[in-house]
Tab-separated table of C-alpha atoms in Angstrom:
chain	number	residue	atom	x	y	z
K	1	ASN	CA	82.581	253.409	-114.953
K	2	ALA	CA	82.358	253.445	-118.728
K	3	GLY	CA	86.094	252.716	-118.987
K	4	VAL	CA	87.628	253.750	-122.306
K	5	THR	CA	85.180	254.975	-124.922
K	6	GLN	CA	85.814	255.731	-128.572
K	7	THR	CA	83.691	257.478	-131.170
K	8	PRO	CA	82.765	256.906	-133.888
K	9	LYS	CA	82.694	253.105	-134.235
K	10	PHE	CA	82.844	253.281	-138.026
K	11	GLN	CA	83.862	256.031	-140.424
K	12	VAL	CA	84.339	256.335	-144.165
K	13	LEU	CA	86.378	259.243	-145.504
K	14	LYS	CA	87.475	260.411	-148.889
K	15	THR	CA	91.131	261.049	-149.589
K	16	GLY	CA	92.137	264.473	-148.344
K	17	GLN	CA	89.374	264.853	-145.785
K	18	SER	CA	90.216	265.490	-142.166
K	19	MET	CA	88.579	264.133	-139.056
K	20	THR	CA	89.061	263.558	-135.358
K	21	LEU	CA	88.741	260.235	-133.597
K	22	GLN	CA	87.567	260.729	-130.047
K	23	CYS	CA	88.851	258.852	-127.000
K	24	ALA	CA	87.812	259.378	-123.407
K	25	GLN	CA	88.388	257.553	-120.149
K	26	ASP	CA	86.781	258.012	-116.759
K	27	MET	CA	89.341	256.130	-114.650
K	28	ASN	CA	91.598	259.121	-113.965
K	29	HIS	CA	94.407	257.452	-115.870
K	30	GLU	CA	97.508	259.500	-116.602
K	31	TYR	CA	98.776	257.472	-119.538
K	32	MET	CA	96.869	257.305	-122.841
K	33	SER	CA	97.858	256.050	-126.249
K	34	TRP	CA	96.652	255.432	-129.772
K	35	TYR	CA	97.361	252.333	-131.831
K	36	ARG	CA	96.437	251.214	-135.296
K	37	GLN	CA	95.769	247.562	-136.049
K	38	ASP	CA	96.527	246.223	-139.503
K	39	PRO	CA	96.582	242.592	-140.720
K	40	GLY	CA	100.056	241.143	-140.448
K	41	MET	CA	101.384	244.280	-138.758
K	42	GLY	CA	99.853	243.876	-135.342
K	43	LEU	CA	99.285	246.922	-133.187
K	44	ARG	CA	101.501	249.893	-133.905
K	45	LEU	CA	101.835	252.841	-131.562
K	46	ILE	CA	100.901	256.164	-133.153
K	47	HIS	CA	101.128	258.687	-130.300
K	48	TYR	CA	101.024	258.554	-126.549
K	49	SER	CA	100.648	260.876	-123.600
K	50	VAL	CA	101.997	260.547	-120.075
K	51	GLY	CA	99.722	263.257	-118.707
K	52	ALA	CA	97.721	266.349	-119.567
K	53	GLY	CA	99.734	268.688	-121.766
K	54	ILE	CA	102.378	266.068	-122.624
K	55	THR	CA	102.405	264.020	-125.804
K	56	ASP	CA	105.036	262.104	-127.735
K	57	GLN	CA	105.387	260.183	-130.963
K	58	GLY	CA	105.170	256.437	-131.276
K	59	GLU	CA	106.245	254.167	-134.127
K	60	VAL	CA	103.991	255.560	-136.880
K	61	PRO	CA	103.110	259.201	-136.109
K	62	ASN	CA	103.123	260.658	-139.632
K	63	GLY	CA	99.773	262.001	-140.759
K	64	TYR	CA	98.351	262.143	-137.236
K	65	ASN	CA	98.180	264.825	-134.566
K	66	VAL	CA	97.207	264.562	-130.927
K	67	SER	CA	96.688	266.859	-127.982
K	68	ARG	CA	95.945	266.249	-124.318
K	69	SER	CA	94.240	269.233	-122.772
K	70	THR	CA	92.502	267.199	-120.053
K	71	THR	CA	93.251	263.955	-118.246
K	72	GLU	CA	90.083	262.382	-119.639
K	73	ASP	CA	90.359	263.077	-123.374
K	74	PHE	CA	92.937	262.178	-125.997
K	75	PRO	CA	91.668	262.902	-129.531
K	76	LEU	CA	93.497	261.722	-132.634
K	77	ARG	CA	93.363	263.986	-135.682
K	78	LEU	CA	93.871	262.902	-139.248
K	79	LEU	CA	94.997	265.990	-141.080
K	80	SER	CA	94.524	264.842	-144.684
K	81	ALA	CA	93.290	261.278	-144.893
K	82	ALA	CA	95.038	258.826	-147.199
K	83	PRO	CA	94.059	255.257	-148.191
K	84	SER	CA	97.100	254.016	-146.228
K	85	GLN	CA	95.331	255.190	-143.076
K	86	THR	CA	92.540	252.671	-143.561
K	87	SER	CA	92.769	250.682	-140.344
K	88	VAL	CA	91.215	249.914	-137.007
K	89	TYR	CA	92.236	252.438	-134.379
K	90	PHE	CA	92.432	251.621	-130.688
K	91	CYS	CA	92.793	253.970	-127.781
K	92	ALA	CA	94.204	252.695	-124.492
K	93	SER	CA	94.817	254.090	-121.053
K	94	SER	CA	96.604	253.091	-117.874
K	95	TYR	CA	97.142	254.508	-114.426
K	96	GLY	CA	100.916	254.589	-114.759
K	97	LEU	CA	103.451	254.453	-117.546
K	98	ALA	CA	103.323	251.857	-120.310
K	99	PRO	CA	104.360	248.858	-118.245
K	100	ASP	CA	101.138	249.291	-116.295
K	101	THR	CA	98.076	247.311	-117.419
K	102	GLN	CA	96.488	248.926	-120.466
K	103	TYR	CA	92.711	249.268	-120.804
K	104	PHE	CA	91.546	249.385	-124.383
K	105	GLY	CA	88.609	251.015	-126.079
K	106	PRO	CA	86.359	249.140	-128.522
K	107	GLY	CA	88.078	250.551	-131.586
K	108	THR	CA	87.167	252.724	-134.563
K	109	ARG	CA	87.122	251.146	-138.016
K	110	LEU	CA	88.219	253.767	-140.538
K	111	THR	CA	88.071	253.396	-144.306
K	112	VAL	CA	89.653	255.986	-146.571
K	113	LEU	CA	88.546	255.832	-150.193
R	1	ALA	CA	115.097	250.212	-129.831
R	2	GLN	CA	112.152	248.222	-128.517
R	3	ARG	CA	111.040	245.443	-130.827
R	4	VAL	CA	108.729	242.446	-130.494
R	5	THR	CA	108.532	239.572	-132.937
R	6	GLN	CA	105.830	236.928	-133.110
R	7	PRO	CA	106.909	234.613	-135.911
R	8	GLU	CA	103.620	232.777	-136.388
R	9	LYS	CA	100.613	234.520	-137.906
R	10	LEU	CA	98.379	231.519	-137.361
R	11	LEU	CA	98.628	228.564	-135.031
R	12	SER	CA	96.048	225.840	-135.456
R	13	VAL	CA	95.759	222.977	-132.951
R	14	PHE	CA	93.199	220.424	-131.890
R	15	LYS	CA	91.383	220.640	-128.590
R	16	GLY	CA	93.435	219.054	-125.831
R	17	ALA	CA	96.763	219.569	-127.615
R	18	PRO	CA	99.563	221.650	-126.080
R	19	VAL	CA	99.986	225.202	-127.280
R	20	GLU	CA	103.047	227.419	-127.487
R	21	LEU	CA	102.842	230.894	-128.957
R	22	LYS	CA	106.261	232.329	-129.571
R	23	CYS	CA	107.455	235.803	-128.700
R	24	ASN	CA	110.954	237.235	-128.996
R	25	TYR	CA	111.959	240.720	-128.037
R	26	SER	CA	114.788	243.161	-128.488
R	27	TYR	CA	115.519	245.723	-125.817
R	28	SER	CA	118.721	246.732	-124.124
R	29	GLY	CA	117.144	247.897	-120.882
R	30	SER	CA	115.050	246.103	-118.305
R	31	PRO	CA	112.002	244.804	-120.173
R	32	GLU	CA	108.479	244.281	-118.960
R	33	LEU	CA	106.669	241.674	-121.001
R	34	PHE	CA	102.965	241.100	-121.424
R	35	TRP	CA	100.510	238.934	-123.296
R	36	TYR	CA	97.270	240.558	-124.421
R	37	VAL	CA	94.348	238.673	-125.950
R	38	GLN	CA	91.518	239.730	-128.224
R	39	TYR	CA	88.555	237.373	-128.375
R	40	SER	CA	86.084	237.717	-131.210
R	41	ARG	CA	84.000	240.878	-130.856
R	42	GLN	CA	85.680	241.799	-127.570
R	43	ARG	CA	88.193	244.405	-126.545
R	44	LEU	CA	91.862	243.723	-126.292
R	45	GLN	CA	92.620	242.760	-122.693
R	46	LEU	CA	95.563	241.785	-120.559
R	47	LEU	CA	96.111	238.044	-120.235
R	48	LEU	CA	99.258	238.017	-118.112
R	49	ARG	CA	102.476	239.874	-117.339
R	50	HIS	CA	105.825	238.389	-116.513
R	51	ILE	CA	106.327	240.088	-113.168
R	52	SER	CA	103.197	238.548	-111.694
R	53	ARG	CA	104.237	235.002	-112.634
R	54	GLU	CA	100.593	233.953	-112.581
R	55	SER	CA	98.757	231.315	-114.533
R	56	ILE	CA	95.686	232.786	-116.177
R	57	LYS	CA	93.123	230.504	-117.843
R	58	GLY	CA	95.788	227.786	-117.768
R	59	PHE	CA	98.316	229.904	-119.676
R	60	THR	CA	101.817	230.575	-118.412
R	61	ALA	CA	104.767	232.492	-119.809
R	62	ASP	CA	108.345	232.608	-118.598
R	63	LEU	CA	110.729	235.418	-119.360
R	64	ASN	CA	114.009	234.028	-120.711
R	65	LYS	CA	116.464	236.906	-120.782
R	66	GLY	CA	119.218	234.770	-122.302
R	67	GLU	CA	117.091	233.901	-125.318
R	68	THR	CA	115.122	237.187	-125.140
R	69	SER	CA	111.887	235.239	-125.313
R	70	PHE	CA	108.536	235.249	-123.562
R	71	HIS	CA	106.643	232.322	-125.042
R	72	LEU	CA	103.038	231.675	-124.008
R	73	LYS	CA	102.159	228.088	-123.167
R	74	LYS	CA	99.164	226.013	-122.264
R	75	PRO	CA	99.292	222.243	-121.785
R	76	PHE	CA	95.767	221.493	-123.047
R	77	ALA	CA	94.075	223.886	-125.459
R	78	GLN	CA	90.347	224.560	-125.258
R	79	GLU	CA	88.065	225.805	-128.029
R	80	GLU	CA	87.379	228.982	-126.062
R	81	ASP	CA	91.093	229.819	-126.288
R	82	SER	CA	90.628	230.666	-129.960
R	83	ALA	CA	91.586	234.325	-130.257
R	84	MET	CA	94.270	236.753	-131.380
R	85	TYR	CA	97.214	236.898	-129.013
R	86	TYR	CA	99.647	239.791	-128.824
R	87	CYS	CA	102.980	239.886	-127.056
R	88	ALA	CA	103.957	243.348	-125.821
R	89	LEU	CA	107.087	244.987	-124.436
R	90	GLY	CA	106.939	247.968	-122.125
R	91	SER	CA	109.528	250.183	-120.565
R	92	SER	CA	109.142	252.779	-117.863
R	93	ASN	CA	112.239	254.470	-119.341
R	94	THR	CA	110.664	255.148	-122.719
R	95	GLY	CA	107.033	255.235	-121.614
R	96	LYS	CA	106.121	253.112	-124.618
R	97	LEU	CA	104.319	249.799	-124.981
R	98	ILE	CA	105.212	248.062	-128.230
R	99	PHE	CA	103.238	245.129	-129.601
R	100	GLY	CA	104.191	242.250	-131.827
R	101	GLN	CA	102.400	241.316	-135.018
R	102	GLY	CA	99.973	239.020	-133.272
R	103	THR	CA	99.250	235.304	-133.566
R	104	THR	CA	95.810	233.932	-134.268
R	105	LEU	CA	95.214	230.771	-132.271
R	106	GLN	CA	92.620	228.451	-133.730
R	107	VAL	CA	91.585	225.509	-131.578
R	108	LYS	CA	89.684	222.907	-133.551
R	109	PRO	CA	87.200	220.481	-131.937
C-alpha cells in the first residue's frame, strides 16, 4: 500500500493563478481532510469529507474548493492564489470519522509570490 | 466550538529530564483527544490517544475533564524525542479533528 500520496511536493505560483493539489489514498478510507500548516498556527482544517460526494468546511475554507467524486481522491483547488496561501498543505485520511486514527500524506509546500 | 490550545511553542530540556507538554481543550460534548508527532523529515503520525490509555515510547497522557487538559508526559527525555508535537481534539458528532498550535520539543545532550 502506498498509503496517502500527495502531488506535487513543491509548487511556486504567482498571485492570481489557480492550481489543484492532488491527494489519493489506497486504504479504502471514508474520511479525508486537508490541513494547512503555518508557523505558530499549527495545523488548521481547510475542508473535509466523510465519504464520496460529501464535503464540508473546516476552520479556514475561504479561497479553497474541494470535491470527492471517488473514495480514493480528494483534490484541493486554489481558485485564485494569494500570498496568504503560502503554506505547507497536508492531506489525511482515516477509516472512520475524525476520532479515528489519521494517516497523513507527506505534504505539499506551496509558495505564492 | 472545538478548540485546542498548546501554550508553549518551544520546550527545551536536557536528556534525562522529565518532559510535560501542555494541552488544553474546549468542547462541550464528549471529546476524543490525541497526540500526534512529526519527526524531522517524516510524516505526521499518531503518538497516542486517550481512550487507549497506552504508553508509547515512554509517553503517557491523561485526560482531565475537570481541567479540560490532556498533557503529554515522559519521565526521562531522550534525544530522539526531539520533534514537533500536536495535540488534537476529535468529535464523531462534528466529524472534525482540530489541532493545536504545536510544541517543538528540543532535547539537548
